[in-house]
Coordinates of C-alpha atoms in Angstrom, one line a residue:
Chain A
M1 CA 43.8 -3.0 -21.2
L2 CA 42.9 -2.9 -17.5
E3 CA 45.7 -1.8 -15.2
L4 CA 45.3 -4.7 -12.9
D5 CA 48.5 -3.8 -11.0
D6 CA 46.9 -0.5 -10.0
I7 CA 43.2 -1.3 -9.3
Q8 CA 42.5 -2.3 -5.7
H9 CA 41.7 -6.0 -5.7
T10 CA 38.2 -5.6 -4.3
P11 CA 36.1 -5.0 -7.4
L12 CA 37.7 -7.8 -9.5
T13 CA 38.5 -10.5 -7.0
R14 CA 36.7 -12.3 -4.2
A15 CA 38.8 -13.2 -1.2
P16 CA 38.2 -16.8 0.1
A17 CA 37.2 -15.5 3.5
M18 CA 35.0 -16.8 6.2
S19 CA 35.7 -13.9 8.5
G20 CA 36.1 -10.2 8.3
R21 CA 35.9 -6.8 10.0
Y22 CA 35.2 -3.2 8.9
E23 CA 36.6 -0.3 10.9
F24 CA 35.2 3.2 10.3
L25 CA 37.8 5.9 10.8
S26 CA 38.0 9.7 11.4
F27 CA 41.1 11.8 10.7
R28 CA 41.4 14.6 13.3
D29 CA 44.7 15.6 11.8
P30 CA 45.7 15.4 8.1
A31 CA 49.3 14.3 8.9
G32 CA 48.0 11.5 11.1
G33 CA 45.6 10.4 8.4
R34 CA 48.4 10.4 5.8
A35 CA 50.7 8.5 8.1
W36 CA 48.0 5.8 8.5
L37 CA 47.5 5.7 4.7
S38 CA 51.3 5.4 4.1
A39 CA 51.2 2.2 6.3
M40 CA 48.2 0.9 4.5
V41 CA 49.7 1.4 1.0
E42 CA 52.1 -1.3 1.9
Q43 CA 49.3 -3.7 2.8
V44 CA 46.6 -3.1 0.1
R45 CA 46.8 -5.5 -2.8
S46 CA 46.2 -4.7 -6.4
V47 CA 44.2 -7.2 -8.5
S48 CA 47.3 -8.8 -10.0
A49 CA 49.1 -8.9 -6.7
M50 CA 46.1 -10.5 -5.0
R51 CA 45.8 -13.1 -7.7
A52 CA 49.4 -14.0 -7.5
S53 CA 49.3 -14.6 -3.8
V54 CA 45.8 -15.6 -2.9
A55 CA 46.6 -19.3 -2.4
R56 CA 49.1 -18.5 0.4
D57 CA 47.6 -15.3 1.8
R58 CA 45.3 -15.5 4.8
S59 CA 43.8 -12.0 4.8
W60 CA 43.2 -9.0 2.6
I61 CA 42.9 -5.3 3.3
T62 CA 41.0 -2.6 1.4
V63 CA 40.8 1.1 2.1
A64 CA 38.4 3.7 0.8
F65 CA 37.4 7.3 1.6
T66 CA 34.4 9.5 2.0
W67 CA 34.4 12.9 0.3
N68 CA 35.0 14.4 3.7
G69 CA 37.8 12.0 4.1
L70 CA 39.5 13.1 1.0
R71 CA 39.3 16.6 2.3
A72 CA 40.6 15.5 5.8
L73 CA 43.7 14.1 4.1
G74 CA 44.4 17.5 2.6
T75 CA 43.0 17.2 -0.9
G76 CA 42.4 20.7 -2.3
E77 CA 39.0 22.2 -2.9
A78 CA 39.5 22.5 -6.6
S79 CA 39.9 18.7 -6.8
L80 CA 37.1 18.0 -4.3
A81 CA 34.7 20.0 -6.5
T82 CA 35.2 17.7 -9.4
F83 CA 33.6 14.7 -7.7
P84 CA 30.0 13.9 -8.5
E85 CA 27.3 15.6 -6.5
E86 CA 25.8 12.5 -4.9
F87 CA 29.3 11.4 -3.6
R88 CA 29.9 14.9 -2.2
Q89 CA 26.6 14.8 -0.4
G90 CA 27.1 11.3 1.0
M91 CA 24.6 8.5 1.6
A92 CA 22.9 10.0 4.7
A93 CA 22.0 13.2 2.8
R94 CA 20.5 11.1 0.0
A95 CA 18.1 9.4 2.4
Q96 CA 14.9 10.5 0.6
V97 CA 16.2 9.4 -2.8
L98 CA 17.2 6.0 -1.4
G99 CA 14.0 5.4 0.5
D100 CA 15.9 5.5 3.9
T101 CA 12.9 6.9 5.8
G102 CA 11.2 5.8 9.0
A103 CA 13.1 3.1 10.8
N104 CA 15.7 3.2 8.0
H105 CA 16.5 6.9 8.5
P106 CA 20.1 7.8 9.1
E107 CA 19.1 9.3 12.5
N108 CA 18.6 5.7 13.6
W109 CA 21.9 4.3 12.3
V110 CA 24.0 2.7 14.9
D111 CA 27.6 2.9 13.7
K112 CA 28.2 6.7 13.2
T113 CA 28.4 6.2 9.4
A114 CA 25.9 9.1 9.0
S115 CA 28.4 11.5 10.7
P116 CA 30.4 14.0 8.6
D117 CA 33.3 12.8 10.7
L118 CA 33.4 9.5 8.9
H119 CA 36.4 9.7 6.7
A120 CA 37.6 6.2 5.8
I121 CA 36.8 2.5 6.0
W122 CA 39.4 -0.2 6.6
V123 CA 38.1 -3.5 5.2
L124 CA 39.5 -6.8 6.3
F125 CA 38.6 -10.2 4.9
A126 CA 40.3 -13.2 6.5
R127 CA 40.2 -16.9 6.1
D128 CA 39.2 -17.4 9.7
A129 CA 38.6 -15.6 13.0
D130 CA 42.2 -16.2 14.3
E131 CA 43.7 -14.5 11.3
R132 CA 41.2 -11.6 11.8
G133 CA 42.3 -11.3 15.4
R134 CA 45.9 -11.1 14.4
R135 CA 45.3 -8.4 11.8
V136 CA 43.1 -6.4 14.1
L137 CA 45.9 -6.2 16.7
E138 CA 48.4 -5.3 14.0
H139 CA 46.0 -2.5 12.8
R140 CA 45.6 -1.3 16.4
R141 CA 49.4 -0.9 16.7
I142 CA 49.5 1.1 13.5
L143 CA 46.7 3.3 14.6
A144 CA 48.4 4.0 17.9
G145 CA 51.3 5.5 15.9
C146 CA 49.0 7.8 13.9
P147 CA 48.0 10.8 15.9
G148 CA 44.4 11.9 15.5
V149 CA 43.1 8.8 13.7
E150 CA 40.1 7.7 15.6
V151 CA 38.0 4.6 15.3
L152 CA 34.3 5.6 15.1
S153 CA 32.9 2.1 15.0
T154 CA 33.7 -1.5 14.0
I155 CA 31.7 -4.5 12.8
D156 CA 32.8 -8.1 12.7
L157 CA 31.7 -10.4 9.9
D158 CA 31.4 -14.1 10.0
A159 CA 29.9 -16.7 7.6
T160 CA 26.7 -18.0 9.1
P161 CA 26.1 -21.7 9.5
P162 CA 25.8 -24.1 7.7
L163 CA 29.2 -23.1 6.3
E164 CA 29.2 -25.4 3.3
Y165 CA 27.7 -22.7 1.0
P166 CA 27.3 -18.9 1.1
H167 CA 23.9 -17.7 2.3
D168 CA 22.4 -15.0 4.4
H169 CA 20.7 -15.3 7.8
F170 CA 17.3 -16.0 6.2
G171 CA 18.9 -19.0 4.6
Y172 CA 18.9 -17.9 1.0
R173 CA 21.9 -19.2 -1.0
D174 CA 23.9 -16.3 -2.3
R175 CA 26.3 -15.1 -5.0
L176 CA 24.5 -16.9 -7.8
S177 CA 24.7 -14.5 -10.6
Q178 CA 27.9 -12.5 -11.3
P179 CA 28.7 -9.8 -13.8
V180 CA 31.8 -10.4 -15.9
I181 CA 34.1 -7.5 -16.9
Q182 CA 35.9 -7.3 -20.2
G183 CA 39.8 -7.5 -20.1
G184 CA 41.6 -9.0 -17.0
G185 CA 43.1 -12.5 -16.5
E186 CA 42.1 -15.6 -14.5
E187 CA 39.9 -18.6 -14.2
P188 CA 36.1 -18.2 -13.5
T189 CA 34.1 -20.1 -10.9
P190 CA 35.0 -21.9 -8.7
R191 CA 37.4 -19.6 -6.9
P192 CA 40.6 -20.9 -5.3
G193 CA 40.9 -21.1 -1.6
G194 CA 37.7 -22.9 -0.6
P195 CA 34.3 -21.6 0.3
S196 CA 34.0 -17.8 0.2
K197 CA 32.1 -15.5 2.4
A198 CA 28.3 -15.4 2.8
G199 CA 25.8 -12.7 2.6
E200 CA 25.2 -11.2 -0.8
F201 CA 21.8 -10.9 -2.3
I202 CA 21.8 -9.6 -5.8
S203 CA 23.2 -10.7 -9.1
Q204 CA 26.6 -9.6 -10.4
P205 CA 28.0 -8.6 -13.8
V206 CA 31.2 -9.8 -15.4
I207 CA 33.8 -7.2 -16.6
E208 CA 35.5 -7.3 -19.9
G209 CA 39.2 -7.8 -19.4
S210 CA 38.8 -9.0 -15.8
G211 CA 39.8 -12.6 -16.8
D212 CA 36.5 -13.9 -15.5
E213 CA 34.1 -15.6 -17.8
P214 CA 30.4 -15.4 -17.4
T215 CA 28.5 -18.5 -16.4
P216 CA 25.4 -19.2 -18.4
G217 CA 22.7 -16.6 -18.0
T218 CA 25.1 -13.9 -16.7
G219 CA 25.2 -12.0 -20.0
A220 CA 28.2 -10.9 -22.1
P221 CA 31.1 -9.3 -20.3
L222 CA 30.6 -5.6 -19.6
K223 CA 32.9 -2.7 -20.5
A224 CA 35.2 -2.0 -17.6
G225 CA 34.1 1.7 -17.4
E226 CA 30.9 0.6 -15.9
F227 CA 32.8 -0.3 -12.7
I228 CA 36.3 1.3 -12.9
L229 CA 37.0 4.9 -13.7
G230 CA 39.2 5.8 -16.7
Y231 CA 37.9 3.2 -19.2
P232 CA 35.2 3.1 -21.9
D233 CA 31.8 2.1 -20.6
E234 CA 28.7 0.6 -22.3
T235 CA 27.8 3.8 -24.1
G236 CA 31.1 5.5 -24.9
P237 CA 34.4 6.8 -23.5
G238 CA 33.3 6.7 -19.9
A239 CA 32.4 9.4 -17.4
A240 CA 34.5 12.5 -16.9
L241 CA 37.2 11.8 -14.3
P242 CA 37.4 13.6 -11.1
Q243 CA 40.7 15.6 -11.0
P244 CA 43.6 15.2 -10.9
E245 CA 43.5 12.1 -13.0
I246 CA 46.1 10.3 -10.8
L247 CA 43.5 10.4 -8.0
S248 CA 40.6 9.0 -9.9
R249 CA 42.0 6.7 -12.5
N250 CA 41.4 3.0 -11.6
G251 CA 39.1 4.0 -8.8
S252 CA 35.5 3.0 -8.1
Y253 CA 32.7 4.2 -5.9
M254 CA 31.4 1.9 -3.1
A255 CA 28.0 2.2 -1.5
Y256 CA 28.1 0.6 2.0
R257 CA 24.9 -0.8 3.5
R258 CA 24.5 -2.4 6.9
L259 CA 21.2 -4.2 6.6
E260 CA 19.8 -5.9 9.7
E261 CA 17.8 -9.1 9.0
H262 CA 14.9 -9.7 11.3
V263 CA 15.1 -13.5 11.2
G264 CA 12.6 -14.2 14.0
R265 CA 10.0 -12.0 12.3
F266 CA 10.7 -13.6 8.9
R267 CA 10.2 -17.1 10.2
E268 CA 7.1 -16.1 12.1
F269 CA 5.7 -14.6 8.9
L270 CA 6.4 -17.8 6.9
R271 CA 4.6 -19.8 9.6
D272 CA 1.6 -17.4 9.4
Q273 CA 1.4 -17.6 5.7
G274 CA 1.9 -21.3 5.1
E275 CA 0.3 -24.2 6.9
T276 CA 2.9 -26.8 5.9
P277 CA 6.7 -26.5 5.6
E278 CA 6.2 -26.9 1.9
E279 CA 3.9 -23.9 1.7
Q280 CA 6.2 -21.9 3.9
E281 CA 9.1 -22.6 1.6
L282 CA 7.1 -21.6 -1.4
I283 CA 6.3 -18.2 0.2
A284 CA 10.0 -17.7 1.0
A285 CA 10.8 -18.6 -2.6
K286 CA 8.2 -16.3 -4.1
M287 CA 9.5 -13.3 -2.2
M288 CA 13.1 -14.0 -3.4
G289 CA 12.4 -15.4 -6.8
R290 CA 14.6 -18.4 -5.9
W291 CA 14.2 -21.3 -3.5
R292 CA 16.4 -20.9 -0.5
S293 CA 18.6 -23.6 -2.1
G294 CA 19.3 -21.1 -4.9
A295 CA 17.2 -22.9 -7.5
P296 CA 15.4 -20.2 -9.6
L297 CA 11.6 -20.4 -9.7
V298 CA 11.7 -19.8 -13.5
L299 CA 13.4 -23.2 -13.9
A300 CA 11.8 -24.9 -10.8
P301 CA 8.4 -23.3 -10.4
E302 CA 6.6 -26.1 -8.5
K303 CA 9.2 -27.6 -6.1
D304 CA 12.7 -27.1 -4.9
D305 CA 15.6 -28.5 -6.8
P306 CA 18.7 -28.2 -4.6
A307 CA 21.0 -29.8 -7.2
L308 CA 19.9 -27.0 -9.7
G309 CA 20.5 -24.4 -7.0
A310 CA 24.0 -25.5 -6.4
D311 CA 25.0 -25.8 -10.0
P312 CA 26.6 -22.5 -11.3
R313 CA 26.3 -23.7 -14.9
R314 CA 22.5 -23.9 -14.6
N315 CA 21.2 -21.8 -11.7
N316 CA 21.4 -18.5 -13.5
E317 CA 20.4 -19.4 -17.0
F318 CA 16.9 -17.9 -17.4
N319 CA 15.0 -14.9 -18.5
Y320 CA 11.6 -13.4 -17.9
K321 CA 10.2 -11.9 -21.1
H322 CA 9.4 -15.2 -22.7
Q323 CA 9.9 -17.7 -19.9
D324 CA 7.7 -15.9 -17.2
P325 CA 6.1 -12.8 -18.6
F326 CA 3.3 -12.6 -16.1
G327 CA 5.2 -13.7 -13.0
Y328 CA 3.5 -17.1 -12.4
A329 CA 6.9 -18.4 -11.5
V330 CA 8.7 -15.4 -10.2
P331 CA 6.2 -12.7 -9.0
L332 CA 6.9 -9.3 -10.7
G333 CA 7.8 -7.8 -7.4
A334 CA 10.1 -10.5 -6.2
H335 CA 13.6 -9.5 -5.0
I336 CA 15.7 -10.9 -7.8
R337 CA 13.2 -9.7 -10.5
R338 CA 13.6 -6.2 -9.1
M339 CA 17.4 -6.3 -8.6
N340 CA 18.1 -7.7 -12.1
P341 CA 15.0 -7.5 -14.4
R342 CA 17.2 -9.2 -17.1
D343 CA 15.4 -8.9 -20.4
T344 CA 12.5 -6.9 -19.0
A345 CA 14.3 -3.6 -18.4
A346 CA 15.8 -1.0 -20.6
D347 CA 19.6 -0.3 -20.5
M348 CA 20.2 -3.2 -18.1
N349 CA 24.0 -2.9 -18.7
R350 CA 24.0 0.6 -17.4
H351 CA 22.6 -0.5 -14.0
R352 CA 24.7 -3.5 -13.2
M353 CA 26.6 -3.7 -9.9
I354 CA 29.4 -5.5 -8.3
R355 CA 28.8 -6.7 -4.7
R356 CA 31.1 -7.6 -1.9
G357 CA 30.3 -8.2 1.7
A358 CA 29.4 -10.7 4.3
T359 CA 27.0 -11.6 7.1
Y360 CA 27.4 -10.3 10.6
G361 CA 25.9 -11.1 14.0
P362 CA 25.1 -14.5 15.6
H363 CA 23.4 -17.3 13.8
L364 CA 19.8 -17.9 15.0
P365 CA 19.2 -21.6 14.9
E366 CA 16.0 -22.9 13.2
G367 CA 13.4 -23.2 15.9
A368 CA 15.1 -20.8 18.4
P369 CA 13.1 -17.8 19.5
E370 CA 14.1 -14.3 18.4
D371 CA 16.9 -13.2 20.7
G372 CA 16.7 -9.5 19.9
R373 CA 20.4 -9.4 18.8
E374 CA 21.4 -7.6 15.6
R375 CA 22.3 -9.8 12.7
G376 CA 22.4 -9.1 9.0
I377 CA 24.4 -8.3 5.9
A378 CA 27.1 -5.6 5.7
A379 CA 27.8 -5.2 2.0
F380 CA 29.2 -2.9 -0.7
V381 CA 27.8 -2.1 -4.0
I382 CA 30.6 -1.1 -6.4
G383 CA 30.4 0.8 -9.6
A384 CA 31.6 3.8 -11.6
S385 CA 28.4 5.8 -10.9
L386 CA 26.5 5.9 -7.6
I387 CA 23.6 7.8 -9.1
R388 CA 23.2 5.5 -12.1
Q389 CA 23.8 2.2 -10.4
F390 CA 23.3 2.0 -6.6
E391 CA 20.9 4.9 -6.4
F392 CA 18.9 3.8 -9.5
A393 CA 18.5 0.3 -8.0
Q394 CA 17.3 1.8 -4.7
N395 CA 15.0 4.4 -6.3
V396 CA 13.6 2.7 -9.3
W397 CA 13.8 -1.0 -8.6
I398 CA 13.6 -1.5 -4.8
N399 CA 11.4 1.3 -3.5
D400 CA 9.3 2.4 -6.4
R401 CA 5.8 1.3 -5.3
N402 CA 4.7 1.2 -9.0
F403 CA 7.6 -0.9 -10.3
H404 CA 6.2 -3.1 -13.2
G405 CA 2.8 -1.4 -12.6
L406 CA 2.4 -3.1 -9.2
E407 CA 1.0 0.0 -7.6
N408 CA 1.4 -0.8 -3.9
E409 CA 4.5 -2.8 -3.5
R410 CA 8.2 -2.4 -2.7
D411 CA 10.9 -5.0 -2.6
P412 CA 9.7 -7.6 -0.1
I413 CA 13.2 -8.4 1.3
I414 CA 15.1 -5.1 1.2
G415 CA 12.5 -2.5 0.3
N416 CA 11.3 0.2 2.8
Q417 CA 8.3 -1.6 4.4
E418 CA 6.1 0.0 7.0
G419 CA 3.4 -2.6 7.2
T420 CA 1.1 -0.8 4.7
L421 CA 2.1 -2.4 1.4
E422 CA 1.3 -5.6 -0.5
F423 CA 3.1 -8.5 -2.1
K424 CA 1.1 -10.1 -5.0
I425 CA 1.8 -13.7 -6.0
P426 CA 0.3 -14.4 -9.4
N427 CA -1.4 -17.8 -9.5
R428 CA -4.2 -19.6 -11.3
P429 CA -7.1 -19.4 -10.9
I430 CA -6.6 -16.4 -8.6
R431 CA -3.6 -14.6 -7.3
K432 CA -2.6 -14.5 -3.6
T433 CA -2.2 -11.0 -2.2
I434 CA -0.3 -10.6 1.1
R435 CA -1.4 -7.4 2.7
G436 CA 0.5 -5.4 5.4
L437 CA 3.9 -6.9 4.6
P438 CA 6.2 -6.4 7.5
A439 CA 9.8 -5.1 7.2
F440 CA 12.2 -8.1 7.2
T441 CA 15.3 -5.8 7.0
T442 CA 16.3 -2.4 8.5
V443 CA 19.1 -0.2 7.3
R444 CA 21.5 0.3 10.3
G445 CA 24.3 2.2 8.6
G446 CA 25.7 3.3 5.3
A447 CA 28.0 5.5 3.5
Y448 CA 29.5 6.4 0.1
F449 CA 33.2 5.7 -0.4
F450 CA 35.7 6.3 -3.1
L451 CA 38.0 3.3 -3.6
P452 CA 41.2 4.7 -5.1
G453 CA 43.8 2.8 -7.2
I454 CA 47.1 2.0 -5.6
N455 CA 48.9 5.0 -7.2
A456 CA 46.1 7.2 -6.0
L457 CA 46.6 5.9 -2.5
R458 CA 50.3 6.9 -2.7
W459 CA 49.3 10.3 -4.0
L460 CA 46.8 10.8 -1.2
A461 CA 49.5 9.7 1.3
D462 CA 51.9 12.3 0.0
P463 CA 52.2 15.3 2.4
R464 CA 51.2 17.9 -0.2
P465 CA 48.5 16.5 -2.5
G466 CA 46.1 18.7 -4.5
Chain B
M3 CA -23.0 -9.9 -6.7
A4 CA -22.1 -6.4 -5.7
S5 CA -18.6 -5.4 -6.7
T6 CA -16.4 -4.6 -3.7
A7 CA -13.5 -3.5 -5.9
K8 CA -12.1 -0.1 -5.2
Q9 CA -12.8 2.4 -8.0
P10 CA -9.6 3.1 -9.9
E11 CA -8.1 6.5 -9.4
W12 CA -8.5 7.4 -13.1
S13 CA -12.2 6.8 -13.1
Q14 CA -12.8 10.0 -11.1
P15 CA -12.1 13.2 -13.2
A16 CA -9.6 15.3 -11.3
A17 CA -7.5 18.5 -11.7
M18 CA -4.5 19.8 -9.8
A19 CA -3.3 23.4 -9.6
I20 CA 0.5 23.4 -9.3
P21 CA 1.8 26.4 -7.4
K22 CA 4.2 29.0 -8.8
G23 CA 7.7 27.6 -9.0
G24 CA 6.4 24.1 -10.0
Y25 CA 6.6 22.4 -6.6
F26 CA 4.4 22.1 -3.5
A27 CA 6.7 23.6 -0.9
D28 CA 5.6 21.2 1.9
R29 CA 6.1 18.1 -0.2
V30 CA 9.0 18.5 -2.6
E31 CA 10.0 15.0 -3.8
Q32 CA 13.7 14.6 -4.1
G33 CA 14.9 12.7 -7.1
R34 CA 18.4 11.5 -7.9
Y35 CA 19.1 14.6 -9.9
G36 CA 17.2 17.1 -7.8
P37 CA 13.5 17.9 -7.1
I38 CA 11.0 16.0 -9.2
F39 CA 8.0 17.8 -10.7
P40 CA 4.9 16.6 -8.7
K41 CA 2.8 13.8 -10.0
T42 CA -0.6 15.2 -11.2
P43 CA -3.8 13.3 -11.9
A44 CA -2.4 13.2 -15.5
S45 CA 0.7 11.5 -14.3
Y46 CA 4.2 13.0 -14.5
G47 CA 5.2 15.5 -17.1
F48 CA 7.0 18.7 -17.9
S49 CA 7.0 21.5 -20.4
I50 CA 9.9 23.4 -22.0
V51 CA 9.6 26.7 -23.8
A52 CA 12.9 28.0 -25.4
K53 CA 14.3 30.0 -28.2
I54 CA 15.8 27.9 -31.0
I55 CA 19.3 28.9 -32.0
P56 CA 18.9 30.9 -35.2
G57 CA 19.3 28.8 -38.3
R58 CA 18.7 25.5 -36.5
E59 CA 14.9 25.3 -37.2
P60 CA 15.3 22.7 -39.9
V61 CA 16.9 20.3 -37.4
F62 CA 13.5 20.1 -35.6
Y63 CA 11.6 19.1 -38.8
E64 CA 14.3 16.5 -39.7
Y65 CA 14.3 15.2 -36.1
A66 CA 10.5 14.8 -36.1
K67 CA 10.9 12.7 -39.3
V68 CA 13.6 10.5 -37.7
L69 CA 11.3 9.8 -34.8
E70 CA 8.4 9.0 -37.2
N71 CA 10.6 6.6 -39.0
A72 CA 12.0 5.0 -35.9
V73 CA 8.5 4.3 -34.5
A74 CA 7.3 3.0 -37.9
G75 CA 10.3 0.7 -38.1
Q76 CA 10.2 -0.5 -34.5
P77 CA 6.8 0.4 -32.9
D78 CA 8.0 -0.2 -29.3
C79 CA 11.2 1.7 -29.7
L80 CA 10.0 4.4 -27.3
A81 CA 8.2 2.0 -24.9
V82 CA 10.7 2.5 -22.1
L83 CA 9.6 6.1 -21.8
Q84 CA 6.1 5.1 -20.9
L85 CA 4.8 8.1 -22.7
H86 CA 1.1 9.1 -22.8
Y87 CA 1.6 12.1 -24.9
L88 CA 4.4 14.2 -26.5
R89 CA 3.9 17.4 -28.3
W90 CA 6.3 19.8 -30.0
V91 CA 5.2 23.3 -31.1
L92 CA 7.3 25.7 -33.1
F93 CA 6.1 29.3 -33.1
P94 CA 7.4 32.7 -34.0
I95 CA 7.9 35.7 -31.7
K96 CA 9.2 38.9 -33.3
G97 CA 10.9 37.1 -36.1
E98 CA 12.6 34.4 -34.0
T99 CA 11.4 30.8 -33.6
Y100 CA 10.6 29.3 -30.3
F101 CA 10.1 25.7 -29.3
M102 CA 7.6 24.3 -26.9
Y103 CA 7.9 20.7 -25.6
Q104 CA 5.2 19.0 -23.5
G105 CA 5.5 15.5 -22.3
I106 CA 3.2 13.3 -20.1
F107 CA 4.6 10.0 -18.9
D108 CA 4.3 7.4 -16.2
T109 CA 7.9 7.2 -14.8
D110 CA 9.3 9.9 -12.7
F111 CA 11.2 12.8 -14.2
D112 CA 14.6 11.5 -13.4
K113 CA 14.0 8.1 -14.9
Y114 CA 12.3 9.7 -18.0
T115 CA 15.2 12.0 -18.8
E116 CA 17.8 9.2 -18.1
D117 CA 15.9 6.8 -20.4
A118 CA 15.4 9.4 -23.1
V119 CA 19.1 10.3 -23.2
G120 CA 20.0 6.6 -23.2
L121 CA 17.5 5.9 -25.9
F122 CA 18.5 8.7 -28.3
T123 CA 22.2 7.9 -27.8
K124 CA 21.5 4.3 -28.8
L125 CA 19.6 5.5 -31.9
G126 CA 22.7 7.5 -32.8
I127 CA 21.0 10.9 -32.5
N128 CA 21.4 13.8 -30.1
T129 CA 18.4 15.3 -28.4
V130 CA 16.8 18.3 -30.0
F131 CA 17.4 20.3 -26.8
E132 CA 21.0 20.8 -28.0
N133 CA 19.6 23.2 -30.6
L134 CA 17.9 25.5 -28.0

């Protein structure tokens, strides 16, 4: 049975937020860091606490730590050594594995997340900007009382218009396919509390015991150990726990990505590639694998079907092996076909991910010229193994130029593009090949965090852990 | 009409000398689990030569039979590995038996080993490497 009163709410619940903020922290002094954490323990909600109060709450806090951060809080070396290699190295050091080269290289990141001084992240999701403002002031007061706790950088998040449904700055409807986890306790879609935050690309699993039920096409609920440490996973008893167990049990790993979306460049590209608005929409759909309305190309190959896109009972119920083996509907290299190859990849259940996050930066209205301001998605990929889930997706699905035998392609939306690769759109009688695909996104920041359970937060806040 | 298509890479016979140590020092490709053996004109691959734990030799013959049956029963059961070629050789040195493994495949080394472990776990068998 999942310990829902100990797991931080983030992996298993989705806050009904339209606003948010992340603050990246450094602890110059262990006692100051622990004082801050002691204050946070009172504010962070478990899954069960969050579910009990979500209807009246207006904001939600999450805290997580880098490996350097665990050390900065005073965790002993013997314990630190039991964490997996990739987490100890951190995201910036894994740049080559992740395809973070060229413009995406950590040297170019703008938020100090590549620094070894990054120790913790404070995540706030709020129903609106007023509530965010209130919580930020409250947090500032807490920080002022914690010597040596420094804010390295912050980022504000806001749903981008139109606000009626979640979507990214490019206009793609989001949050369409969710994983379900086995074992945990509440109703499925739609979530209480109104529209939720925008800005997530890829498809999500459902965890056994989470209380969520898969919508059609999501697949059976997955064992909790795929996402939460201390439970059986899809192949057995689950990974070895970092020590001591009180620190790791009910924890998860979170990969943070700050991904700038070049909206002006994207729209210009569509105009270059398609003569009519219909042709332009089709190019946008082919790169994603869905129309911007969310309607999947497998089910709506010729023209958009907004009602299908908006219907969670239908918009995810499709596969590739028999319905679209050659990619005439969804090109083999399209974003959703890479991020979730469904029935065309081995061991899919070992590579599923939970995503949380939102859009940041100002909305660029349709027809407005590129204003040069940064906008994009600031999101988390959550799982029990960074190397098997997030890094696998980056390495094998997004940035492998020979994915599905494509030879000269990377993910057209979030792959590392330097203007030298292709995107092939199968068609009869001949396919369309787009050469010299530009980069529509750039990595602007990122880090690996450990998201401890509530008891672990208390343990870390204790003056003499480890 | 003259063909303007580029000649595929494999149409040109090629050889590659891999330096001592197994990697080109100036272009070591980092995989998720460490450096990846370089891709040669014959694709990715690796070899293992190791002494078999005394008494475990029969395991290798039984294991080969298990693989034969698995492929006969489900011809695409190893498809995920994208194997071109897999060879095992058992040979004696001074009364002890050694094992040589050579595999050539299309995916990189990390993905191959990850897929292989996943595959054999699913088939309910360990890898033979546990007998070395």
